[in-house]
Protein backbone atom coordinates (compact mmCIF):
# COMPACT_ATOMS: atom_id res chain seq x y z
CA UNK A 1 0.00 0.00 0.00
CA UNK A 2 1.55 3.33 -1.05
CA UNK A 3 1.33 6.48 1.07
CA UNK A 4 -1.79 8.03 -0.53
CA UNK A 5 -3.57 4.68 -0.32
CA UNK A 6 -2.55 4.26 3.33
CA UNK A 7 -3.83 7.74 4.22
CA UNK A 8 -7.12 7.34 2.37
CA UNK A 9 -7.53 3.88 3.90
CA UNK A 10 -7.22 5.32 7.40
CA UNK A 11 -9.53 8.21 6.54
CA UNK A 12 -12.22 5.87 5.18
CA UNK A 13 -12.14 3.79 8.35
CA UNK A 14 -13.76 6.64 10.30
CA UNK A 15 -17.04 6.46 8.39
CA UNK A 16 -16.92 2.66 8.42
CA UNK A 17 -16.16 2.09 12.09
CA UNK A 18 -17.66 5.23 13.67
CA UNK A 19 -15.11 5.37 16.51
CA UNK A 20 -16.18 6.63 19.91
CA UNK A 21 -13.96 9.63 20.67
CA UNK A 22 -13.90 10.53 24.36
CA UNK A 23 -13.03 14.22 24.68
CA UNK A 24 -11.54 15.67 27.84
CA UNK A 25 -11.45 19.12 26.35
CA UNK A 26 -12.10 22.81 26.94
CA UNK A 27 -15.51 24.43 27.04
CA UNK A 28 -14.62 26.96 24.34
CA UNK A 29 -13.97 24.35 21.65
CA UNK A 30 -16.18 21.42 22.69
CA UNK A 31 -19.28 22.17 20.56
CA UNK A 32 -17.24 22.67 17.38
CA UNK A 33 -15.20 19.54 18.06
CA UNK A 34 -18.39 17.51 18.51
CA UNK A 35 -19.91 18.86 15.28
CA UNK A 36 -16.76 18.07 13.34
CA UNK A 37 -16.58 14.51 14.66
CA UNK A 38 -20.19 13.87 13.71
CA UNK A 39 -19.61 15.29 10.22
CA UNK A 40 -16.90 12.74 9.42
CA UNK A 41 -18.76 9.79 10.92
CA UNK A 42 -17.19 9.57 14.38
CA UNK A 43 -19.12 9.48 17.66
CA UNK A 44 -17.96 12.19 20.08
CA UNK A 45 -18.64 12.22 23.78
CA UNK A 46 -17.82 15.13 26.06
CA UNK A 47 -17.85 14.07 29.71
CA UNK A 48 -15.90 16.44 32.00
CA UNK A 49 -16.68 14.66 35.27
CA UNK A 50 -13.77 12.89 36.95
CA UNK A 51 -16.22 10.37 38.41
CA UNK A 52 -17.09 9.15 34.90
CA UNK A 53 -13.64 9.31 33.33
CA UNK A 54 -12.56 5.72 33.94
CA UNK A 55 -15.76 4.23 32.53
CA UNK A 56 -15.67 6.57 29.54
CA UNK A 57 -12.14 5.53 28.64
CA UNK A 58 -13.06 1.86 28.87
CA UNK A 59 -15.94 2.43 26.44
CA UNK A 60 -14.00 4.63 24.01
CA UNK A 61 -11.88 3.77 20.98
CA UNK A 62 -9.61 6.76 21.59
CA UNK A 63 -9.17 9.58 24.10
CA UNK A 64 -8.46 13.22 23.24
CA UNK A 65 -6.93 15.22 26.08
CA UNK A 66 -7.00 18.98 25.47
CA UNK A 67 -5.72 21.26 28.25
CA UNK A 68 -7.23 24.50 26.94
CA UNK A 69 -9.04 25.36 30.20
CA UNK A 70 -7.12 23.62 33.00
CA UNK A 71 -9.29 23.84 36.11
CA UNK A 72 -8.63 21.80 39.23
CA UNK A 73 -11.52 19.50 38.27
CA UNK A 74 -10.45 19.05 34.66
CA UNK A 75 -6.91 18.24 35.72
CA UNK A 76 -8.17 15.41 37.94
CA UNK A 77 -10.36 14.16 35.09
CA UNK A 78 -7.31 14.16 32.83
CA UNK A 79 -5.22 12.22 35.34
CA UNK A 80 -7.92 9.58 35.80
CA UNK A 81 -8.44 9.30 32.05
CA UNK A 82 -4.72 8.97 31.38
CA UNK A 83 -4.25 6.29 34.05
CA UNK A 84 -7.18 4.26 32.74
CA UNK A 85 -6.02 4.63 29.15
CA UNK A 86 -2.60 3.34 30.14
CA UNK A 87 -4.17 0.38 31.95
CA UNK A 88 -6.50 -0.52 29.06
CA UNK A 89 -4.21 0.30 26.14
CA UNK A 90 -6.60 2.93 24.79
CA UNK A 91 -4.71 5.35 22.51
CA UNK A 92 -4.47 9.00 23.55
CA UNK A 93 -4.08 12.19 21.54
CA UNK A 94 -2.67 15.08 23.60
CA UNK A 95 -3.28 18.71 22.62
CA UNK A 96 -1.07 20.85 24.90
CA UNK A 97 -2.99 24.09 24.34
CA UNK A 98 -1.07 27.10 25.63
CA UNK A 99 1.98 25.12 26.78
CA UNK A 100 4.41 27.73 28.10
CA UNK A 101 1.74 30.32 28.89
CA UNK A 102 1.52 29.36 32.58
CA UNK A 103 3.36 27.15 35.03
CA UNK A 104 0.19 25.08 35.53
CA UNK A 105 0.00 24.12 31.86
CA UNK A 106 3.68 23.27 31.70
CA UNK A 107 3.51 21.07 34.80
CA UNK A 108 0.39 19.23 33.64
CA UNK A 109 1.68 18.42 30.15
CA UNK A 110 5.10 17.39 31.44
CA UNK A 111 3.45 15.13 34.01
CA UNK A 112 1.30 13.46 31.35
CA UNK A 113 4.21 12.78 29.00
CA UNK A 114 6.52 11.54 31.74
CA UNK A 115 3.99 9.20 33.36
CA UNK A 116 1.69 7.92 30.61
CA UNK A 117 1.88 6.68 27.01
CA UNK A 118 0.61 9.10 24.36
CA UNK A 119 0.05 8.06 20.74
CA UNK A 120 0.02 11.55 19.18
CA UNK A 121 1.01 14.98 20.47
CA UNK A 122 -0.56 17.76 18.38
CA UNK A 123 0.20 21.43 19.00
CA UNK A 124 1.00 24.65 17.23
CA UNK A 125 4.55 25.48 16.27
CA UNK A 126 5.33 27.47 19.42
CA UNK A 127 3.87 24.90 21.80
CA UNK A 128 5.82 22.06 20.23
CA UNK A 129 9.01 24.13 20.09
CA UNK A 130 8.80 24.94 23.80
CA UNK A 131 8.08 21.32 24.68
CA UNK A 132 11.13 20.25 22.69
CA UNK A 133 13.34 22.78 24.46
CA UNK A 134 13.54 25.24 21.58
CA UNK A 135 12.70 28.93 21.83
CA UNK A 136 9.35 30.00 20.46
CA UNK A 137 6.75 32.41 21.69
CA UNK A 138 3.18 32.45 22.93
CA UNK A 139 0.69 35.22 23.42
CA UNK A 140 -2.14 33.67 25.39
CA UNK A 141 -2.48 30.29 23.68
CA UNK A 142 -1.50 31.42 20.17
CA UNK A 143 1.86 31.03 18.47
CA UNK A 144 3.79 34.26 17.98
CA UNK A 145 7.09 32.85 16.78
CA UNK A 146 8.57 29.73 15.26
CA UNK A 147 11.85 27.95 15.74
CA UNK A 148 12.72 25.04 13.48
CA UNK A 149 9.52 23.02 13.65
CA UNK A 150 11.10 20.09 11.81
CA UNK A 151 13.74 19.80 14.50
CA UNK A 152 11.18 20.25 17.28
CA UNK A 153 8.84 17.47 16.15
CA UNK A 154 11.76 15.11 15.61
CA UNK A 155 13.30 15.77 19.02
CA UNK A 156 10.01 15.51 20.89
CA UNK A 157 8.97 12.34 19.06
CA UNK A 158 12.29 10.69 19.89
CA UNK A 159 12.19 11.81 23.51
CA UNK A 160 8.77 10.34 24.25
CA UNK A 161 8.47 7.61 21.62
CA UNK A 162 5.36 9.16 20.10
CA UNK A 163 4.11 10.81 16.92
CA UNK A 164 4.31 14.60 17.06
CA UNK A 165 2.50 17.08 14.82
CA UNK A 166 3.22 20.83 14.77
CA UNK A 167 0.79 23.07 12.92
CA UNK A 168 1.71 26.31 11.17
CA UNK A 169 2.14 27.77 7.69
CA UNK A 170 3.64 24.36 6.96
CA UNK A 171 2.70 21.47 9.23
CA UNK A 172 5.38 19.01 10.37
CA UNK A 173 4.94 15.43 11.56
CA UNK A 174 7.53 13.02 12.96
CA UNK A 175 7.55 9.54 14.45
CA UNK A 176 11.13 9.97 15.66
CA UNK A 177 12.58 8.33 12.55
CA UNK A 178 11.54 10.70 9.79
CA UNK A 179 10.03 14.16 9.36
CA UNK A 180 7.24 14.91 6.92
CA UNK A 181 5.94 18.27 5.74
CA UNK A 182 2.22 18.77 5.11
CA UNK A 183 1.36 21.73 2.89
CA UNK A 184 -1.91 23.54 2.26
CA UNK A 185 -4.64 25.17 4.30
CA UNK A 186 -6.07 28.66 4.72
CA UNK A 187 -4.93 31.75 6.61
CA UNK A 188 -8.56 32.19 7.66
CA UNK A 189 -7.95 29.48 10.28
CA UNK A 190 -6.25 32.16 12.36
CA UNK A 191 -9.53 34.12 12.51
CA UNK A 192 -11.70 31.46 14.15
CA UNK A 193 -11.83 29.88 17.58
CA UNK A 194 -11.46 26.13 18.08
CA UNK A 195 -9.84 25.47 14.70
CA UNK A 196 -6.69 23.99 16.20
CA UNK A 197 -8.64 22.03 18.80
CA UNK A 198 -10.82 20.61 16.01
CA UNK A 199 -7.68 19.30 14.30
CA UNK A 200 -7.02 17.31 17.45
CA UNK A 201 -10.48 15.78 17.16
CA UNK A 202 -9.79 14.84 13.54
CA UNK A 203 -6.54 13.11 14.46
CA UNK A 204 -8.21 11.29 17.34
CA UNK A 205 -11.11 10.06 15.22
CA UNK A 206 -8.79 8.70 12.54
CA UNK A 207 -6.52 7.09 15.14
CA UNK A 208 -9.48 5.49 16.90
CA UNK A 209 -10.70 4.01 13.64
CA UNK A 210 -7.37 2.91 12.15
CA UNK A 211 -4.87 2.37 14.98
CA UNK A 212 -2.20 3.99 12.77
CA UNK A 213 -0.81 7.01 14.64
CA UNK A 214 1.52 8.36 11.96
CA UNK A 215 -1.03 8.03 9.18
CA UNK A 216 -3.75 9.49 11.41
CA UNK A 217 -1.67 12.58 12.11
CA UNK A 218 -0.88 13.15 8.44
CA UNK A 219 -4.38 12.36 7.17
CA UNK A 220 -5.98 14.64 9.74
CA UNK A 221 -3.75 17.56 8.82
CA UNK A 222 -4.37 17.02 5.11
CA UNK A 223 -8.13 16.77 5.68
CA UNK A 224 -8.27 20.06 7.56
CA UNK A 225 -6.04 21.72 4.97
CA UNK A 226 -8.25 20.61 2.10
CA UNK A 227 -11.46 21.50 3.93
CA UNK A 228 -10.23 24.98 4.89
CA UNK A 229 -9.16 25.72 1.31
CA UNK A 230 -12.53 24.65 -0.07
CA UNK A 231 -14.38 26.58 2.64
CA UNK A 232 -12.91 29.99 1.79
CA UNK A 233 -15.66 32.58 2.30
CA UNK A 234 -15.83 36.36 2.77
CA UNK A 235 -15.72 36.07 6.55
CA UNK A 236 -14.72 33.77 9.41
CA UNK A 237 -18.28 32.93 10.51
CA UNK A 238 -19.35 31.23 7.30
CA UNK A 239 -15.84 29.82 6.88
CA UNK A 240 -16.05 27.99 10.20
CA UNK A 241 -19.38 26.40 9.32
CA UNK A 242 -18.28 25.53 5.80
CA UNK A 243 -15.33 23.52 7.12
CA UNK A 244 -17.82 21.08 8.67
CA UNK A 245 -19.70 20.84 5.37
CA UNK A 246 -16.49 20.18 3.45
CA UNK A 247 -15.33 17.49 5.86
CA UNK A 248 -18.74 15.84 5.64
CA UNK A 249 -18.38 15.61 1.88
CA UNK A 250 -14.81 14.35 2.12
CA UNK A 251 -15.89 11.56 4.46
CA UNK A 252 -17.65 10.13 1.41
CA UNK A 253 -15.28 11.06 -1.40
CA UNK A 254 -11.83 10.72 0.24
CA UNK A 255 -8.95 13.11 0.86
CA UNK A 256 -8.39 14.00 -2.80
CA UNK A 257 -4.98 14.77 -4.28
CA UNK A 258 -2.29 13.99 -1.70
CA UNK A 259 1.04 13.90 -3.53
CA UNK A 260 1.37 17.67 -3.87
CA UNK A 261 0.65 18.23 -0.19
CA UNK A 262 3.11 15.83 1.40
CA UNK A 263 6.92 15.84 1.35
CA UNK A 264 9.38 13.59 3.14
CA UNK A 265 12.43 15.61 4.13
CA UNK A 266 15.63 14.61 2.35
CA UNK A 267 17.55 14.51 5.60
CA UNK A 268 16.68 13.62 9.14
CA UNK A 269 16.26 16.71 11.27
CA UNK A 270 19.01 17.20 13.80
CSV table of C-alpha atoms in Angstrom, one decimal:
chain,number,residue,atom,x,y,z
A,1,UNK,CA,0.0,0.0,0.0
A,2,UNK,CA,1.6,3.3,-1.0
A,3,UNK,CA,1.3,6.5,1.1
A,4,UNK,CA,-1.8,8.0,-0.5
A,5,UNK,CA,-3.6,4.7,-0.3
A,6,UNK,CA,-2.6,4.3,3.3
A,7,UNK,CA,-3.8,7.7,4.2
A,8,UNK,CA,-7.1,7.3,2.4
A,9,UNK,CA,-7.5,3.9,3.9
A,10,UNK,CA,-7.2,5.3,7.4
A,11,UNK,CA,-9.5,8.2,6.5
A,12,UNK,CA,-12.2,5.9,5.2
A,13,UNK,CA,-12.1,3.8,8.4
A,14,UNK,CA,-13.8,6.6,10.3
A,15,UNK,CA,-17.0,6.5,8.4
A,16,UNK,CA,-16.9,2.7,8.4
A,17,UNK,CA,-16.2,2.1,12.1
A,18,UNK,CA,-17.7,5.2,13.7
A,19,UNK,CA,-15.1,5.4,16.5
A,20,UNK,CA,-16.2,6.6,19.9
A,21,UNK,CA,-14.0,9.6,20.7
A,22,UNK,CA,-13.9,10.5,24.4
A,23,UNK,CA,-13.0,14.2,24.7
A,24,UNK,CA,-11.5,15.7,27.8
A,25,UNK,CA,-11.5,19.1,26.4
A,26,UNK,CA,-12.1,22.8,26.9
A,27,UNK,CA,-15.5,24.4,27.0
A,28,UNK,CA,-14.6,27.0,24.3
A,29,UNK,CA,-14.0,24.3,21.7
A,30,UNK,CA,-16.2,21.4,22.7
A,31,UNK,CA,-19.3,22.2,20.6
A,32,UNK,CA,-17.2,22.7,17.4
A,33,UNK,CA,-15.2,19.5,18.1
A,34,UNK,CA,-18.4,17.5,18.5
A,35,UNK,CA,-19.9,18.9,15.3
A,36,UNK,CA,-16.8,18.1,13.3
A,37,UNK,CA,-16.6,14.5,14.7
A,38,UNK,CA,-20.2,13.9,13.7
A,39,UNK,CA,-19.6,15.3,10.2
A,40,UNK,CA,-16.9,12.7,9.4
A,41,UNK,CA,-18.8,9.8,10.9
A,42,UNK,CA,-17.2,9.6,14.4
A,43,UNK,CA,-19.1,9.5,17.7
A,44,UNK,CA,-18.0,12.2,20.1
A,45,UNK,CA,-18.6,12.2,23.8
A,46,UNK,CA,-17.8,15.1,26.1
A,47,UNK,CA,-17.8,14.1,29.7
A,48,UNK,CA,-15.9,16.4,32.0
A,49,UNK,CA,-16.7,14.7,35.3
A,50,UNK,CA,-13.8,12.9,36.9
A,51,UNK,CA,-16.2,10.4,38.4
A,52,UNK,CA,-17.1,9.1,34.9
A,53,UNK,CA,-13.6,9.3,33.3
A,54,UNK,CA,-12.6,5.7,33.9
A,55,UNK,CA,-15.8,4.2,32.5
A,56,UNK,CA,-15.7,6.6,29.5
A,57,UNK,CA,-12.1,5.5,28.6
A,58,UNK,CA,-13.1,1.9,28.9
A,59,UNK,CA,-15.9,2.4,26.4
A,60,UNK,CA,-14.0,4.6,24.0
A,61,UNK,CA,-11.9,3.8,21.0
A,62,UNK,CA,-9.6,6.8,21.6
A,63,UNK,CA,-9.2,9.6,24.1
A,64,UNK,CA,-8.5,13.2,23.2
A,65,UNK,CA,-6.9,15.2,26.1
A,66,UNK,CA,-7.0,19.0,25.5
A,67,UNK,CA,-5.7,21.3,28.3
A,68,UNK,CA,-7.2,24.5,26.9
A,69,UNK,CA,-9.0,25.4,30.2
A,70,UNK,CA,-7.1,23.6,33.0
A,71,UNK,CA,-9.3,23.8,36.1
A,72,UNK,CA,-8.6,21.8,39.2
A,73,UNK,CA,-11.5,19.5,38.3
A,74,UNK,CA,-10.5,19.0,34.7
A,75,UNK,CA,-6.9,18.2,35.7
A,76,UNK,CA,-8.2,15.4,37.9
A,77,UNK,CA,-10.4,14.2,35.1
A,78,UNK,CA,-7.3,14.2,32.8
A,79,UNK,CA,-5.2,12.2,35.3
A,80,UNK,CA,-7.9,9.6,35.8
A,81,UNK,CA,-8.4,9.3,32.0
A,82,UNK,CA,-4.7,9.0,31.4
A,83,UNK,CA,-4.2,6.3,34.0
A,84,UNK,CA,-7.2,4.3,32.7
A,85,UNK,CA,-6.0,4.6,29.1
A,86,UNK,CA,-2.6,3.3,30.1
A,87,UNK,CA,-4.2,0.4,32.0
A,88,UNK,CA,-6.5,-0.5,29.1
A,89,UNK,CA,-4.2,0.3,26.1
A,90,UNK,CA,-6.6,2.9,24.8
A,91,UNK,CA,-4.7,5.3,22.5
A,92,UNK,CA,-4.5,9.0,23.5
A,93,UNK,CA,-4.1,12.2,21.5
A,94,UNK,CA,-2.7,15.1,23.6
A,95,UNK,CA,-3.3,18.7,22.6
A,96,UNK,CA,-1.1,20.8,24.9
A,97,UNK,CA,-3.0,24.1,24.3
A,98,UNK,CA,-1.1,27.1,25.6
A,99,UNK,CA,2.0,25.1,26.8
A,100,UNK,CA,4.4,27.7,28.1
A,101,UNK,CA,1.7,30.3,28.9
A,102,UNK,CA,1.5,29.4,32.6
A,103,UNK,CA,3.4,27.1,35.0
A,104,UNK,CA,0.2,25.1,35.5
A,105,UNK,CA,0.0,24.1,31.9
A,106,UNK,CA,3.7,23.3,31.7
A,107,UNK,CA,3.5,21.1,34.8
A,108,UNK,CA,0.4,19.2,33.6
A,109,UNK,CA,1.7,18.4,30.2
A,110,UNK,CA,5.1,17.4,31.4
A,111,UNK,CA,3.4,15.1,34.0
A,112,UNK,CA,1.3,13.5,31.3
A,113,UNK,CA,4.2,12.8,29.0
A,114,UNK,CA,6.5,11.5,31.7
A,115,UNK,CA,4.0,9.2,33.4
A,116,UNK,CA,1.7,7.9,30.6
A,117,UNK,CA,1.9,6.7,27.0
A,118,UNK,CA,0.6,9.1,24.4
A,119,UNK,CA,0.1,8.1,20.7
A,120,UNK,CA,0.0,11.6,19.2
A,121,UNK,CA,1.0,15.0,20.5
A,122,UNK,CA,-0.6,17.8,18.4
A,123,UNK,CA,0.2,21.4,19.0
A,124,UNK,CA,1.0,24.7,17.2
A,125,UNK,CA,4.6,25.5,16.3
A,126,UNK,CA,5.3,27.5,19.4
A,127,UNK,CA,3.9,24.9,21.8
A,128,UNK,CA,5.8,22.1,20.2
A,129,UNK,CA,9.0,24.1,20.1
A,130,UNK,CA,8.8,24.9,23.8
A,131,UNK,CA,8.1,21.3,24.7
A,132,UNK,CA,11.1,20.3,22.7
A,133,UNK,CA,13.3,22.8,24.5
A,134,UNK,CA,13.5,25.2,21.6
A,135,UNK,CA,12.7,28.9,21.8
A,136,UNK,CA,9.4,30.0,20.5
A,137,UNK,CA,6.8,32.4,21.7
A,138,UNK,CA,3.2,32.4,22.9
A,139,UNK,CA,0.7,35.2,23.4
A,140,UNK,CA,-2.1,33.7,25.4
A,141,UNK,CA,-2.5,30.3,23.7
A,142,UNK,CA,-1.5,31.4,20.2
A,143,UNK,CA,1.9,31.0,18.5
A,144,UNK,CA,3.8,34.3,18.0
A,145,UNK,CA,7.1,32.9,16.8
A,146,UNK,CA,8.6,29.7,15.3
A,147,UNK,CA,11.8,27.9,15.7
A,148,UNK,CA,12.7,25.0,13.5
A,149,UNK,CA,9.5,23.0,13.7
A,150,UNK,CA,11.1,20.1,11.8
A,151,UNK,CA,13.7,19.8,14.5
A,152,UNK,CA,11.2,20.3,17.3
A,153,UNK,CA,8.8,17.5,16.1
A,154,UNK,CA,11.8,15.1,15.6
A,155,UNK,CA,13.3,15.8,19.0
A,156,UNK,CA,10.0,15.5,20.9
A,157,UNK,CA,9.0,12.3,19.1
A,158,UNK,CA,12.3,10.7,19.9
A,159,UNK,CA,12.2,11.8,23.5
A,160,UNK,CA,8.8,10.3,24.2
A,161,UNK,CA,8.5,7.6,21.6
A,162,UNK,CA,5.4,9.2,20.1
A,163,UNK,CA,4.1,10.8,16.9
A,164,UNK,CA,4.3,14.6,17.1
A,165,UNK,CA,2.5,17.1,14.8
A,166,UNK,CA,3.2,20.8,14.8
A,167,UNK,CA,0.8,23.1,12.9
A,168,UNK,CA,1.7,26.3,11.2
A,169,UNK,CA,2.1,27.8,7.7
A,170,UNK,CA,3.6,24.4,7.0
A,171,UNK,CA,2.7,21.5,9.2
A,172,UNK,CA,5.4,19.0,10.4
A,173,UNK,CA,4.9,15.4,11.6
A,174,UNK,CA,7.5,13.0,13.0
A,175,UNK,CA,7.6,9.5,14.4
A,176,UNK,CA,11.1,10.0,15.7
A,177,UNK,CA,12.6,8.3,12.6
A,178,UNK,CA,11.5,10.7,9.8
A,179,UNK,CA,10.0,14.2,9.4
A,180,UNK,CA,7.2,14.9,6.9
A,181,UNK,CA,5.9,18.3,5.7
A,182,UNK,CA,2.2,18.8,5.1
A,183,UNK,CA,1.4,21.7,2.9
A,184,UNK,CA,-1.9,23.5,2.3
A,185,UNK,CA,-4.6,25.2,4.3
A,186,UNK,CA,-6.1,28.7,4.7
A,187,UNK,CA,-4.9,31.7,6.6
A,188,UNK,CA,-8.6,32.2,7.7
A,189,UNK,CA,-7.9,29.5,10.3
A,190,UNK,CA,-6.2,32.2,12.4
A,191,UNK,CA,-9.5,34.1,12.5
A,192,UNK,CA,-11.7,31.5,14.1
A,193,UNK,CA,-11.8,29.9,17.6
A,194,UNK,CA,-11.5,26.1,18.1
A,195,UNK,CA,-9.8,25.5,14.7
A,196,UNK,CA,-6.7,24.0,16.2
A,197,UNK,CA,-8.6,22.0,18.8
A,198,UNK,CA,-10.8,20.6,16.0
A,199,UNK,CA,-7.7,19.3,14.3
A,200,UNK,CA,-7.0,17.3,17.5
A,201,UNK,CA,-10.5,15.8,17.2
A,202,UNK,CA,-9.8,14.8,13.5
A,203,UNK,CA,-6.5,13.1,14.5
A,204,UNK,CA,-8.2,11.3,17.3
A,205,UNK,CA,-11.1,10.1,15.2
A,206,UNK,CA,-8.8,8.7,12.5
A,207,UNK,CA,-6.5,7.1,15.1
A,208,UNK,CA,-9.5,5.5,16.9
A,209,UNK,CA,-10.7,4.0,13.6
A,210,UNK,CA,-7.4,2.9,12.2
A,211,UNK,CA,-4.9,2.4,15.0
A,212,UNK,CA,-2.2,4.0,12.8
A,213,UNK,CA,-0.8,7.0,14.6
A,214,UNK,CA,1.5,8.4,12.0
A,215,UNK,CA,-1.0,8.0,9.2
A,216,UNK,CA,-3.8,9.5,11.4
A,217,UNK,CA,-1.7,12.6,12.1
A,218,UNK,CA,-0.9,13.1,8.4
A,219,UNK,CA,-4.4,12.4,7.2
A,220,UNK,CA,-6.0,14.6,9.7
A,221,UNK,CA,-3.8,17.6,8.8
A,222,UNK,CA,-4.4,17.0,5.1
A,223,UNK,CA,-8.1,16.8,5.7
A,224,UNK,CA,-8.3,20.1,7.6
A,225,UNK,CA,-6.0,21.7,5.0
A,226,UNK,CA,-8.2,20.6,2.1
A,227,UNK,CA,-11.5,21.5,3.9
A,228,UNK,CA,-10.2,25.0,4.9
A,229,UNK,CA,-9.2,25.7,1.3
A,230,UNK,CA,-12.5,24.7,-0.1
A,231,UNK,CA,-14.4,26.6,2.6
A,232,UNK,CA,-12.9,30.0,1.8
A,233,UNK,CA,-15.7,32.6,2.3
A,234,UNK,CA,-15.8,36.4,2.8
A,235,UNK,CA,-15.7,36.1,6.6
A,236,UNK,CA,-14.7,33.8,9.4
A,237,UNK,CA,-18.3,32.9,10.5
A,238,UNK,CA,-19.3,31.2,7.3
A,239,UNK,CA,-15.8,29.8,6.9
A,240,UNK,CA,-16.0,28.0,10.2
A,241,UNK,CA,-19.4,26.4,9.3
A,242,UNK,CA,-18.3,25.5,5.8
A,243,UNK,CA,-15.3,23.5,7.1
A,244,UNK,CA,-17.8,21.1,8.7
A,245,UNK,CA,-19.7,20.8,5.4
A,246,UNK,CA,-16.5,20.2,3.4
A,247,UNK,CA,-15.3,17.5,5.9
A,248,UNK,CA,-18.7,15.8,5.6
A,249,UNK,CA,-18.4,15.6,1.9
A,250,UNK,CA,-14.8,14.4,2.1
A,251,UNK,CA,-15.9,11.6,4.5
A,252,UNK,CA,-17.7,10.1,1.4
A,253,UNK,CA,-15.3,11.1,-1.4
A,254,UNK,CA,-11.8,10.7,0.2
A,255,UNK,CA,-9.0,13.1,0.9
A,256,UNK,CA,-8.4,14.0,-2.8
A,257,UNK,CA,-5.0,14.8,-4.3
A,258,UNK,CA,-2.3,14.0,-1.7
A,259,UNK,CA,1.0,13.9,-3.5
A,260,UNK,CA,1.4,17.7,-3.9
A,261,UNK,CA,0.6,18.2,-0.2
A,262,UNK,CA,3.1,15.8,1.4
A,263,UNK,CA,6.9,15.8,1.4
A,264,UNK,CA,9.4,13.6,3.1
A,265,UNK,CA,12.4,15.6,4.1
A,266,UNK,CA,15.6,14.6,2.3
A,267,UNK,CA,17.5,14.5,5.6
A,268,UNK,CA,16.7,13.6,9.1
A,269,UNK,CA,16.3,16.7,11.3
A,270,UNK,CA,19.0,17.2,13.8
